[in-house]
């Protein structure tokens, strides 16, 4: 089955996990809110699995979806 | 401390907010949609208000169109109209009624006849005959023609001009000529020069479905008949007729008669399903105090167009928007309470889908201003409050709009909470309850007030620093409110149930809802004791802003004015003061749930005067100062303190903690353990601005950085050169962007948050 992603952020080698000392890679993640889930691709550390949510994403798309769900 | 987020968007629970009857009872209080007085008075249902408006704009064509709608022969009607609307014009209370009759004539004289004369309509199969001449016959034939009945008029006159003249001798020749032209355009058939007798009429029963008689003919040929005035129908003789007096009544009776013909032609009882006929009662309210042009524009004969425009311009365009005028919230949503209530009711009733009214429900300040400005006491706040409680009870209330405020309340009643008897006392006669915002915004003032009360009152004055529960009450969190109430009650019981000296009118109102508490405002105590030394007013005249918490509490409003007077403050009169005062934007948690509307509320308060504002609620003081207005709480003047620039959200928490610490040490000699950071923490100005805007506390930032130190987890962004770390605290994930300092500390450059949780996904 084709993988569905609502949103993709590619770190393009510009982000680095300070704990593991490796660049973050585009990886599979999921946003969860009020019993709803959204598969996305975000910068993820290939070693420890830390997922990075950039400021623009948090204040843009994420906030908009939060607000929409809150009024469901 | 955490407040549970609602579990899911898939909630199917439903509890009715109001019964249908309660909803209708509430809605009926709003008279915004009631007809204007002139419109209600007109039996022909002329929209005189719209006509006056069109004329005032010089749009005579539109005005004529409105008038032509109500009469088949409008020139004659305009010439003879008795204008019952004028007697009902509200301007009569202050001066002359608008000369609506003259405006109708002007509309007919200067307006162009509408080009589209209706779509081509098939004539009906049933036929009607009208016997006799006169105004009634003329109007009735016209009405029936409008209803597409084939009409035949039997009259003694020899031609149409004579027929018209017989009906409307009062009208000027040009009006007669104009309507004669209209009559000739119709396909009304005539039997001129007919000898009208009872035999003739009875003979025609076979040829026509309905027979109508002029009043004069009916009276002379059927003296035994008695036509029902409401139906214009003689059931016995099966004849349509009546006995109207005056031009307007004749036009109205012709309309009623035409409806009767309509019913009879369909073999229906003429008495049923007639709809609303004639003049109606209106419950509209209009404030006429602002009316300026009270005298009629004089005229001899017909108004000139310019005179008509001026006369129509005097029309008040009666409507009730008393609530909207004073309320930034209603102005923002551009809806009057009846509509808003219905939409809110529907919003809480829907199970699935978008709840479009959640925002308006949470944007009202619940201040109750509308309950005073509305002539019928409509309280939108009551409805929004009920809706919030309903949403909480069905688990449909999102936490996001109120979480910060609720967490702040929990902070006030935990870390920052303090309840002690006066040193040297076990129980007290009084307890000072300054309110959470006073401690957060003006801790020095709270301290000065408390020390003063201890010094000048006998019997011991305890201190209670905490929240009265208004925050969770406003949020509709009734369970949390009950818990808070119990908690505060228990604390008061420990002090021996003293009289509570409140420092905030909203706390006073909230605590009054507890029942059985003895309450007094600090303003009343100060008036009794006299002002302390050093109390001084402002040099410049000031405006007094009444707190929405003091609405319906004239004692408090007066006491504060007396204190201001004793301080030597020259108070300016402002519109919307006392019970009509608007909310500053803090009430009802608007400041948290909807910053945009809260900002408009603050602006609405400040537009009343350019002078410095004196208030007696610390939240008002804070919001006005944030807008750059010189703003002082009355207690700052009484105690010669100055809380200065408004604190940010972190400072508000710090102020509460510091006040508690200082008082514990100075009065009760208790030391509080101070939490010291073991790393240096600095913020850029921009970071502090963003944090205040995004409601992120320094404590949230510290929580993130402590986690970062423990786990070493962070992301370095080569583009910006900044490091980012995060931590989930309660229902929110906080991110901090920083530059590491050489000593292992942090220079915070930005912070942001999201409520969604993010997890890694396999596969």
PDB file of C-alpha atoms in Angstrom, chain B residues 59 61 165 324 428 475 534 650 660:
ATOM      1  CA  UNK B  59     -33.602  57.594  -4.829  1.00  0.00           C
ATOM      2  CA  UNK B  61     -37.375  55.509  -8.192  1.00  0.00           C
ATOM      3  CA  UNK B 165     -63.518  60.463 -10.984  1.00  0.00           C
ATOM      4  CA  UNK B 324     -24.408  46.421  19.845  1.00  0.00           C
ATOM      5  CA  UNK B 428      -9.417  36.690  62.733  1.00  0.00           C
ATOM      6  CA  UNK B 475     -14.147  28.770  31.506  1.00  0.00           C
ATOM      7  CA  UNK B 534       0.152  60.089  51.844  1.00  0.00           C
ATOM      8  CA  UNK B 650       6.267  35.376  33.656  1.00  0.00           C
ATOM      9  CA  UNK B 660       4.269  35.530  49.235  1.00  0.00           C
TER      10      UNK B 660
END
